[in-house]
XYZ file of C-alpha atoms in Angstrom:
569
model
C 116.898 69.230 102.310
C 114.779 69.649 105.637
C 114.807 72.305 108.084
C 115.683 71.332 111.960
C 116.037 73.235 114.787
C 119.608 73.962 116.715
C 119.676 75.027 120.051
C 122.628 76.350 122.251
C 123.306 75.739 125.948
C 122.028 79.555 126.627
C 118.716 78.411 125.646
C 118.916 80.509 122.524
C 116.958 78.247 119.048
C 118.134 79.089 115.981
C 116.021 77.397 112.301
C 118.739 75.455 110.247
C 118.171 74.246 106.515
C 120.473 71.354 106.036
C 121.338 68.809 103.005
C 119.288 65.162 103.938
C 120.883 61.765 103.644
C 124.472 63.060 105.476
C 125.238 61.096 108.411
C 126.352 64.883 110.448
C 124.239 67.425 108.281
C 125.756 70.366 107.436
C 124.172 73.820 106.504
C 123.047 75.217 103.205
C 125.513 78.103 102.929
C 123.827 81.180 101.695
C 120.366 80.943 103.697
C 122.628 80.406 106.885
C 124.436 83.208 106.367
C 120.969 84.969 105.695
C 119.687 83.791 108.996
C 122.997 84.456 110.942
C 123.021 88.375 109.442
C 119.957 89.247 108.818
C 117.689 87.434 110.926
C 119.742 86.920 114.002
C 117.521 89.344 116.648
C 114.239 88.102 114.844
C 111.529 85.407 116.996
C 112.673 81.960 116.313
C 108.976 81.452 114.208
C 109.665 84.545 111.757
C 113.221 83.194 110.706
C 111.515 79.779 110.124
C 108.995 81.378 108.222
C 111.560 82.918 106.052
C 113.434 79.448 105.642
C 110.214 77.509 104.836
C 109.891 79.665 101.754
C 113.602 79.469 100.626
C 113.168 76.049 101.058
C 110.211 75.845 98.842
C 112.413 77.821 96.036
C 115.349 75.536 96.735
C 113.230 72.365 96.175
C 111.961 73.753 92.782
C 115.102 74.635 91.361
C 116.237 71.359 92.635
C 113.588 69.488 90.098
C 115.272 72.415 87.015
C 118.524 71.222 87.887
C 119.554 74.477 89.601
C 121.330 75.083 92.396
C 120.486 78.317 93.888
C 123.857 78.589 96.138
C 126.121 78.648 93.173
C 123.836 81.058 91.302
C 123.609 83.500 93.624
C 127.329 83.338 94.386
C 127.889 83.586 90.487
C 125.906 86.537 90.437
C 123.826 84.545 88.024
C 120.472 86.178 89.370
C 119.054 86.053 85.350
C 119.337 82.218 85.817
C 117.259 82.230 89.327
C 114.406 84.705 88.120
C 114.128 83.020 84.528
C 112.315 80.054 87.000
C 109.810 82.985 88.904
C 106.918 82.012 86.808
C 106.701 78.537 86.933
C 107.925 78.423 90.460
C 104.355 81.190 91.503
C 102.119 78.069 89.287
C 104.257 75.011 91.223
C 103.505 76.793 94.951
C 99.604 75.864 94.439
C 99.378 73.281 91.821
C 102.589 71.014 92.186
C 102.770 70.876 88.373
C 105.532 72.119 86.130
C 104.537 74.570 83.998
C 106.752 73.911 80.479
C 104.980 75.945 77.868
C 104.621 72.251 76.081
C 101.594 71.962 73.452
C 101.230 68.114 74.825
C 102.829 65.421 76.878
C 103.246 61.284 76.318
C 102.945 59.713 80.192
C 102.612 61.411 83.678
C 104.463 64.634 84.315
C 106.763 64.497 87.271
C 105.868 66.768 89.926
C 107.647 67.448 93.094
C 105.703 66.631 96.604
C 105.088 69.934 97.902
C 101.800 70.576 99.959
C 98.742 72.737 99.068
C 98.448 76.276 100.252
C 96.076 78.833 99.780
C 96.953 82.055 98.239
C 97.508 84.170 100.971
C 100.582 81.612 101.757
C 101.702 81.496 98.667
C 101.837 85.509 98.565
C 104.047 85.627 102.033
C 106.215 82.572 100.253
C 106.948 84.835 97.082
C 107.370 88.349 99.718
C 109.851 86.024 102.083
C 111.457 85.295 98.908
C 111.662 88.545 97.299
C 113.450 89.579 100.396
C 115.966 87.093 100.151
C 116.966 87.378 96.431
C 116.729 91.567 97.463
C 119.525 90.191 100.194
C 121.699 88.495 98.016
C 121.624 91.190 95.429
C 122.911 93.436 97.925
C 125.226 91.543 99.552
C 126.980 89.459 96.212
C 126.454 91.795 93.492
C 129.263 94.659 94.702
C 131.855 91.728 96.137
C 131.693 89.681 92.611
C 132.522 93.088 90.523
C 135.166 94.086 92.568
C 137.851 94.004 89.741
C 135.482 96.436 87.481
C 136.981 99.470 86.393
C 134.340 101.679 86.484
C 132.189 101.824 89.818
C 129.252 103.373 88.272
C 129.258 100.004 86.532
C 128.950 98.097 89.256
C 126.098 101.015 90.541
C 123.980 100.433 87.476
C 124.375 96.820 87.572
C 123.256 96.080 91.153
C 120.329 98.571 90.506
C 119.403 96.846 87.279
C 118.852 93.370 89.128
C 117.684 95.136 92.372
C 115.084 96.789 90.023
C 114.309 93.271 88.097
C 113.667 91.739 91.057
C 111.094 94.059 92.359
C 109.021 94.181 88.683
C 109.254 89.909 88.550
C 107.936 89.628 91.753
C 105.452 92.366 91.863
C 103.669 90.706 88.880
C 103.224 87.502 90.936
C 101.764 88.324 94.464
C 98.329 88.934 93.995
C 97.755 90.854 97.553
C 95.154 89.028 98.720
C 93.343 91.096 101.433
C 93.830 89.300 105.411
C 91.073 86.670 105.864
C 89.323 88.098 108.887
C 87.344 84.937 109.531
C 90.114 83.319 109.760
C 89.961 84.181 113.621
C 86.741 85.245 114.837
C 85.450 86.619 118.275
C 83.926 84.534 120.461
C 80.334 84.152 120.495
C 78.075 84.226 123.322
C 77.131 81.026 123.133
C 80.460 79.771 122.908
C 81.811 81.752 125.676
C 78.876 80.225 127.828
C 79.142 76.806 126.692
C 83.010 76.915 127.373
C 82.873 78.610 130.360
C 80.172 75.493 131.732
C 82.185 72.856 130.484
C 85.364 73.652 132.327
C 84.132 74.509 135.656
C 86.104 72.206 137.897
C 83.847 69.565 139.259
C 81.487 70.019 136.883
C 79.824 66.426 135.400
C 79.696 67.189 132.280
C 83.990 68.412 132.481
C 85.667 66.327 130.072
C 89.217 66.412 131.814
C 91.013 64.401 133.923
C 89.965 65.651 137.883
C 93.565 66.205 138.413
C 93.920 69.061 135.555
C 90.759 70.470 135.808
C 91.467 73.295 137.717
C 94.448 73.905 135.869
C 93.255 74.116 132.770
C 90.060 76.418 134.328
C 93.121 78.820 135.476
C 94.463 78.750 131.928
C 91.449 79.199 129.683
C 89.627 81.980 132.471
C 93.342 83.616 131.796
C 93.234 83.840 128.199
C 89.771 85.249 128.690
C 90.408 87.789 131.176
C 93.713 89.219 129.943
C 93.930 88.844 126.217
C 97.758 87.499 126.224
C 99.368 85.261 123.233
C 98.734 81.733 123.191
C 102.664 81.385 123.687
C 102.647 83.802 126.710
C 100.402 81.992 128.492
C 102.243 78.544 127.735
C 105.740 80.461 129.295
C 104.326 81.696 132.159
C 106.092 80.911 135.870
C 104.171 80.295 138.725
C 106.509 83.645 140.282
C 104.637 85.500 137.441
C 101.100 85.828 139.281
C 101.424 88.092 142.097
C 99.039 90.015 144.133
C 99.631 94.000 144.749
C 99.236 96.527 147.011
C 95.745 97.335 145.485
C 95.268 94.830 142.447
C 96.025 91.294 141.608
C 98.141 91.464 138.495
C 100.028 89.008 135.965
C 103.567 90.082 134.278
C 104.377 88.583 130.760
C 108.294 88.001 130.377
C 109.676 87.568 127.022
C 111.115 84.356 127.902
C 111.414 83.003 124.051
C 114.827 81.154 124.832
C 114.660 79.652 128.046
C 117.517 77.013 128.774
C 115.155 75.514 131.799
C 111.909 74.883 129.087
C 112.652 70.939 129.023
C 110.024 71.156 126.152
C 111.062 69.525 122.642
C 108.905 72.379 120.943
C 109.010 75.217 122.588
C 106.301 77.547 122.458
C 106.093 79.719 119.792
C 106.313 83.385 121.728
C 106.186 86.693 120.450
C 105.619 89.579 122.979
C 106.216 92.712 124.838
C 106.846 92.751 128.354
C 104.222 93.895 130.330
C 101.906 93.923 133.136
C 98.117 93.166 133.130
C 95.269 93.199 136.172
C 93.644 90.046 136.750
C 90.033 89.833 139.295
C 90.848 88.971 142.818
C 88.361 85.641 142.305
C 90.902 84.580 139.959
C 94.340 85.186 141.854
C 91.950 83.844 144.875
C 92.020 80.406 142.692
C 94.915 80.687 141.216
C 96.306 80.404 144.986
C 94.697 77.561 146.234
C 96.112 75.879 142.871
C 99.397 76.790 143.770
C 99.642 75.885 147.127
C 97.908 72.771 147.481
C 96.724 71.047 144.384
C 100.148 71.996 141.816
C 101.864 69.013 141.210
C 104.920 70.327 138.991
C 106.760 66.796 138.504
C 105.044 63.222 138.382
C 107.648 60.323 138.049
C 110.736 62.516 137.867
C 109.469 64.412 135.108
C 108.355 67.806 134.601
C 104.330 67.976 133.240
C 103.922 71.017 130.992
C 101.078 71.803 128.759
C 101.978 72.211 125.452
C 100.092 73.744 122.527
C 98.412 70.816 120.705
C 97.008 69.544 123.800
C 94.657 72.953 124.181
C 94.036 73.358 120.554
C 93.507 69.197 120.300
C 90.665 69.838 123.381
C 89.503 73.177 121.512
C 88.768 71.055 118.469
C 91.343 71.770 116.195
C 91.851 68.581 115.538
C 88.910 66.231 113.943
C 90.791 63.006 114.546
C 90.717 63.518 118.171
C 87.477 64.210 120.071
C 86.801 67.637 121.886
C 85.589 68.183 124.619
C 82.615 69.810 123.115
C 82.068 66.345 120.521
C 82.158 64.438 123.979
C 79.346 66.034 125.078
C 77.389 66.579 121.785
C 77.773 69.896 121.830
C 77.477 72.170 118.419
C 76.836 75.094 116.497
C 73.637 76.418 116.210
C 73.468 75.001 112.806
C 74.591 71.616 113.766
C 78.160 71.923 112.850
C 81.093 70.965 115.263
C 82.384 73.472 117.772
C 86.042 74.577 116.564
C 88.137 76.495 118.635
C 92.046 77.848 118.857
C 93.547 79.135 121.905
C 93.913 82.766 119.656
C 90.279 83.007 119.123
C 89.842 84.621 123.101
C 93.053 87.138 122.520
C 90.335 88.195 119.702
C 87.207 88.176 121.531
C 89.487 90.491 124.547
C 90.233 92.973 121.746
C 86.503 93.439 120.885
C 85.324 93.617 123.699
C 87.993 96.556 124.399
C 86.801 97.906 120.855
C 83.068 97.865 122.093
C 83.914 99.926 125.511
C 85.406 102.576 123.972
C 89.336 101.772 124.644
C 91.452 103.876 121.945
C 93.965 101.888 119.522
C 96.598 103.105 121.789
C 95.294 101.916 124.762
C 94.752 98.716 122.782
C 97.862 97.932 121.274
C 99.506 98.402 125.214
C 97.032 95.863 126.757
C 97.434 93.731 124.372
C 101.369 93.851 123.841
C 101.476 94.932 119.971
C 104.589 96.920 118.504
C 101.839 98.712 115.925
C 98.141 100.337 115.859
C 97.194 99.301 112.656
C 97.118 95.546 113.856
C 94.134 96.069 115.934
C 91.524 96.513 113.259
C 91.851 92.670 112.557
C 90.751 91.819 116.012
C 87.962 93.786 116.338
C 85.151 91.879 114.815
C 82.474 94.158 115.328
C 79.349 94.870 113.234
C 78.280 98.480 111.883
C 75.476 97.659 113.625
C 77.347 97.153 117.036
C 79.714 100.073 116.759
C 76.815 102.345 116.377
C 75.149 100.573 119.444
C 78.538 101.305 121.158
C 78.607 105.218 120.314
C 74.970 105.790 120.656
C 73.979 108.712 122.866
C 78.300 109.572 122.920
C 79.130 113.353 121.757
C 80.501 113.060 118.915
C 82.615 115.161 116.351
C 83.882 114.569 113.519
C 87.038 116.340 113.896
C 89.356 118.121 116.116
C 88.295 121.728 115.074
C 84.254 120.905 115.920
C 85.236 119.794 119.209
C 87.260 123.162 120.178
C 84.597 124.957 118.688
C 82.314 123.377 120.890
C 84.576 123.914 124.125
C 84.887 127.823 123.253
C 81.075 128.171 122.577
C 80.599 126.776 125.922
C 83.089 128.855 127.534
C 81.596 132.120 125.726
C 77.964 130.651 127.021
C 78.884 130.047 130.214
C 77.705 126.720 129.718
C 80.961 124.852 130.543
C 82.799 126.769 133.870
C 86.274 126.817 135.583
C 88.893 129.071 135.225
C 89.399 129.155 132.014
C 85.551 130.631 132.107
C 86.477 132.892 134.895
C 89.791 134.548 132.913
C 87.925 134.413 129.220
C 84.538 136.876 130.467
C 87.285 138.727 132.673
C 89.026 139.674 129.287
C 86.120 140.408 127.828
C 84.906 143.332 130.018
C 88.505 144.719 130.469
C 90.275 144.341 127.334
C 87.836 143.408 124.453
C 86.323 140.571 122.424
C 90.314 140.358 120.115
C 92.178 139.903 123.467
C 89.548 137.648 124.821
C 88.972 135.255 121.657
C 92.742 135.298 121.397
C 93.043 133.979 124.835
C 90.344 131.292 124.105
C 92.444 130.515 120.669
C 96.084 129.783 122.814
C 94.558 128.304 126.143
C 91.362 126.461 125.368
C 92.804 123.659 123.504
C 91.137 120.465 125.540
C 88.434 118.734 125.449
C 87.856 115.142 126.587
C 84.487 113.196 126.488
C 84.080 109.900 128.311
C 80.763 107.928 129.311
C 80.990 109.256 132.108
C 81.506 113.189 131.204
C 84.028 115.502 129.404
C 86.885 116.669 130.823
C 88.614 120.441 129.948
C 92.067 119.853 131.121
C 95.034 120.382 128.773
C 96.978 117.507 129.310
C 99.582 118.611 126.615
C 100.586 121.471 129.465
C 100.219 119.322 132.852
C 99.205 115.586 133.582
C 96.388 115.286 135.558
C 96.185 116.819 138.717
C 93.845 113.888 140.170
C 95.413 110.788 138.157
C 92.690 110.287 136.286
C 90.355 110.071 139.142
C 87.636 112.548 138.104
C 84.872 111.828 140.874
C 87.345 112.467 143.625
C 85.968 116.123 143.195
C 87.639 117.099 140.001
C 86.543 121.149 138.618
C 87.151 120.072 135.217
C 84.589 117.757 135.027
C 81.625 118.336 133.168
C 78.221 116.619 132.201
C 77.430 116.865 128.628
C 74.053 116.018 128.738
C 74.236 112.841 126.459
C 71.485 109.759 126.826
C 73.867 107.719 127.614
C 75.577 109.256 129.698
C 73.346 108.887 132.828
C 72.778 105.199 132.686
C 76.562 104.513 132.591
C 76.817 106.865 136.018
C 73.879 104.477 137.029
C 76.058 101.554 136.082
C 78.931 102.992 137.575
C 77.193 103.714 141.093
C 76.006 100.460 141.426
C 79.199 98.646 141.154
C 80.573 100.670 143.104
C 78.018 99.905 145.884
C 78.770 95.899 145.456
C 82.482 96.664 145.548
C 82.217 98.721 148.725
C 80.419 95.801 150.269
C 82.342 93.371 149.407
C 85.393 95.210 150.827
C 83.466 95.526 154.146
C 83.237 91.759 154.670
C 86.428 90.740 153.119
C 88.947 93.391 154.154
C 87.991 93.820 158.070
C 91.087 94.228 159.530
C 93.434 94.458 156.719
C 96.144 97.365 156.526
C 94.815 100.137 154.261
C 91.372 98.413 154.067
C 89.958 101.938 155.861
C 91.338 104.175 153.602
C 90.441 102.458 150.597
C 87.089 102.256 152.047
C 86.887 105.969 152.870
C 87.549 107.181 149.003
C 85.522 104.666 147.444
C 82.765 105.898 149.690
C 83.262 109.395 148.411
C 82.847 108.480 144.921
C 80.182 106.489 145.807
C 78.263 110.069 147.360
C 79.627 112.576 144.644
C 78.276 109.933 142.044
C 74.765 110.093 143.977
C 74.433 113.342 144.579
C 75.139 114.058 140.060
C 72.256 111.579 139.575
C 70.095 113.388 141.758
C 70.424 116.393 139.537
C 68.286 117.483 136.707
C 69.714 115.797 133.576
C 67.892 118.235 131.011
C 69.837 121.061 131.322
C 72.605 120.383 129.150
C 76.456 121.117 129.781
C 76.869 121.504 133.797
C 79.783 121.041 135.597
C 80.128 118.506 138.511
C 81.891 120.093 140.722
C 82.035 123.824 141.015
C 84.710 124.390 143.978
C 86.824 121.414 143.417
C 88.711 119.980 145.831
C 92.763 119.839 145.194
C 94.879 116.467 145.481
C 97.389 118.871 146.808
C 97.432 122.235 148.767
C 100.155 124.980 148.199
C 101.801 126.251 151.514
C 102.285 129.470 150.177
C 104.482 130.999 152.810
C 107.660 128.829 151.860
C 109.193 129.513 148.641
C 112.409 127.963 146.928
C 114.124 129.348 143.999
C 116.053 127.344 141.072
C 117.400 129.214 137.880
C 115.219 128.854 135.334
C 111.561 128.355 137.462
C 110.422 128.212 140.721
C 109.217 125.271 142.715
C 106.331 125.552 145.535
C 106.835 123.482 148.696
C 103.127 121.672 149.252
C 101.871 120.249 152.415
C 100.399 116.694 151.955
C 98.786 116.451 154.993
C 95.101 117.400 153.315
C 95.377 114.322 150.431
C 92.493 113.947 149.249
């Protein structure tokens, strides 16, 4: 049997197991009906995955003179789990395990290729699932004609149950192999980054794709996306906004215009990422003068081998780093996978400070707990990250440091204002209890902590604290002043730049104009004293937004002040 790959005029690719040595193959019966139900909305990848494995079992049984169809539509699951043991020894040995004492000549042993164990684990889970499948789907429709359905209750939950203990004993659980993908180094990112500068000598491409592929790696490094996103992505999908240049990832897994034999293995959630204006900048000029989307009639797409092939992934063929003689530090050859900078994104997101959530979004992952195999960070390195951050180690010692502020007169606003206002009029109970419902919030940044309750509004300045924000506050931490130093002086190049590239654009002024303001409130913090603990930035504030309190409208439940936004700040 072999598995091939059917695809449908939509576009849509669907994983097929089939019988060998028929002139119009047909369909094993049961796993296509498993694909067809119970795979049907999965990536094309995952229900291959799944075959693979069945086809593994399938090939076994084949060599015990079993067939696994007929068994499982007899109901005969004793027959198919009797063969669990050797089948776990066969997956990494290709030997038949027969409990003989000895053996005259060779024992036959079916061609099946070596895996490690993590593989062979996911081969016995895929499998698991299956046989879990079949249980519930054949067990109930074979015992129709039973008197009794508690029988046929017990029964299904008998081989349900047997299942789950024969399996269980095999799959060792081998933790993930986080070296299997590893972070870019330094040196790596430098030597890759000097090799595929376009017009570079020492470039090992062709001069017609060397921008191209510049575009595609500096992509991969800048934005994080899937190896398969980057190999679906339209030239429509680059775009430049009103204030950023950005890139939008469409799931585009079945695409009936991809004239691609293989197409590109793509799993991903939709989703838009900011790329540098340098980039887009290139990325224009590409497009517009030096894209040259069919040669001879035919379309010229990259596909996956060819990047992994120039990575290094492959020893027959040189790299472009063995071209040049480049290596490791200790002398060994330079290996690397189109994944590897998706991994080196998500540490250096890890290292800033980004939360999992914040993560998982860039990145395009359905769940958090995925992230902690990208980050390949040191102990030493995460406590270089958080050095000189306030830190607590849980959500009570941070409220207990807001309302010891608040009582201190350490951190101000109104929440100060109303707490000592209490206090005199109505007593420390009324007070603290004020403190205990309303003085729930405390957020701390490298560049400050910020008191607003976000649970009971969003952000009255969209997140853009130095536009005069009264909830900021400077907590006094060591680090704390170098990133405002940090902060300043980028803000200083970008204001520049704007000056000499945006002269006589639409907007250019305004954009110009708040930047600018940062640029002083951030100046005027640093020339502060930065010993004397929790202060807050800005004591009077300045509103996004002001009320026009004369004009009043009334709904049921609440009502809803007109504002004037003729003082946006």
């Amino acid at each position: 049997m072999k598995l091939i790959q059917c695809r449908f005029s939509s576009g849509q690719r669907s994983p097929l197991l089939v019988q060998t040595g028929d002139t119009a193959p047909l369909p094993i019966l049961v796993p296509f009906i498993y694909v067809q139900l119970k795979l049907r909305y999965r990536a094309y990848n995952t229900a291959a995955a799944h075959l693979r494995a069945i086809q593994a079992f399938y090939t076994y049984a084949k060599t015990r003179d079993l067939d696994i169809d007929e068994a499982i539509l007899a109901c005969h699951f004793e027959s198919i789990l009797v063969l669990l043991d050797g089948y776990a020894i066969w997956l990494q040995s290709g030997r038949h395990a027969d409990n003989l004492v000895a053996r005259i000549g060779t024992a036959a042993t079916a061609p099946f290729p070596q895996i490690d164990t993590r593989t062979r684990d996911q081969y016995l889970r895929l499998l698991k699932q299956y046989l879990s499948w079949c249980v519930t789907r054949y067990i109930p429709r074979a015992r129709q004609t039973s008197t009794s359905l508690a029988k046929i209750e017990l029964a299904f939950a008998d081989v349900a149950d047997v299942v789950e203990r024969r399996f269980e004993a095999h799959i060792i659980n081998v933790r993930p192999d986080r070296t299997r993908y590893r972070s870019l180094t330094d040196t790596q990112l430098q030597i890759l980054r000097t090799l595929i500068r376009p017009g570079s000598a020492k470039n090992p491409f062709h001069e017609r794709r060397q921008l191209r592929n510049w575009l595609m790696i500096e992509l991969l490094l800048e934005t994080g996306i899937r190896r398969g996103e980057l190999l679906k992505l339209h030239s429509t999908d680059i775009n430049d906004g009103s204030q950023h240049a950005y890139v939008s990832i469409n799931d585009r897994e079945h695409d009936p215009g991809d004239p691609r034999a293989e197409e590109p293995a793509l799993k991903t959630r939709g989703r838009t990422l900011g790329i540098s204006a340098q980039l887009y900048e290139v990325y224009e000029r590409y497009i517009q003068s030096e894209r040259r989307p069919v040669r001879k009639g035919k379309p010229m797409k990259v596909t996956l081998v060819d990047i992994n092939q120039a990575l290094g992934s492959d020893d027959a063929r040189a790299s472009i780093f063995s071209r040049r003689s480049l290596t490791e530090s200790d002398g060994t050859p330079i290996r690397l996978t189109s994944h590897q900078p998706r991994h080196w994104r998500n540490t250096i997101y890890h290292l800033t400070g980004m939360s999992n959530v914040q993560q998982a979004l860039a990145l395009g992952r359905k769940r958090l707990d995925q992230n902690v195999y990208y980050q390949h960070t040191s102990i030493e390195e995460d406590t270089a990250a958080q050095h000189g951050f306030l830190a607590f180690s849980s959500h009570h010692e941070r409220i207990d440091f807001l309302h010891a502020g608040i009582r201190e007169k350490r951190i101000q606003g109104a929440l100060t204002d109303s707490y000592h206002a209490l206090l005199s009029d109505r007593g420390t109970t009324t007070a603290e209890a004020f403190l205990t419902v309303h003085a729930t919030a405390l957020h701390v940044t490298p560049f400050g902590g910020c008191i607003h309750d976000f649970s009971q509004a969003p952000c009255p300045k969209h997140l853009q604290c130095w536009n005069g924000c009264s909830h900021l506050h400077l907590m006094g931490t060591p680090s704390e002043r170098s990133n405002l130093k940090k902060q300043a002086k980028n803000l200083t190049k970008a204001i520049s730049s704007m000056r000499k590239s945006g002269a006589g654009e639409a907007g250019s002024d305004v954009w110009l104009a708040d930047q600018e303001s940062k640029l002083n409130n951030l100046k005027s913090v640093l020339a502060r004293d930065s010993n004397v603990g929790v202060q807050r930035v800005f004591p009077n504030g300045h509103p996004m937004t002001i009320a026009d309190t004369d004009k009043r409208y009334t709904c049921p439940d609440f009502q809803i002040q007109k504002r004037s936004f003729s003082n946006w700040q």
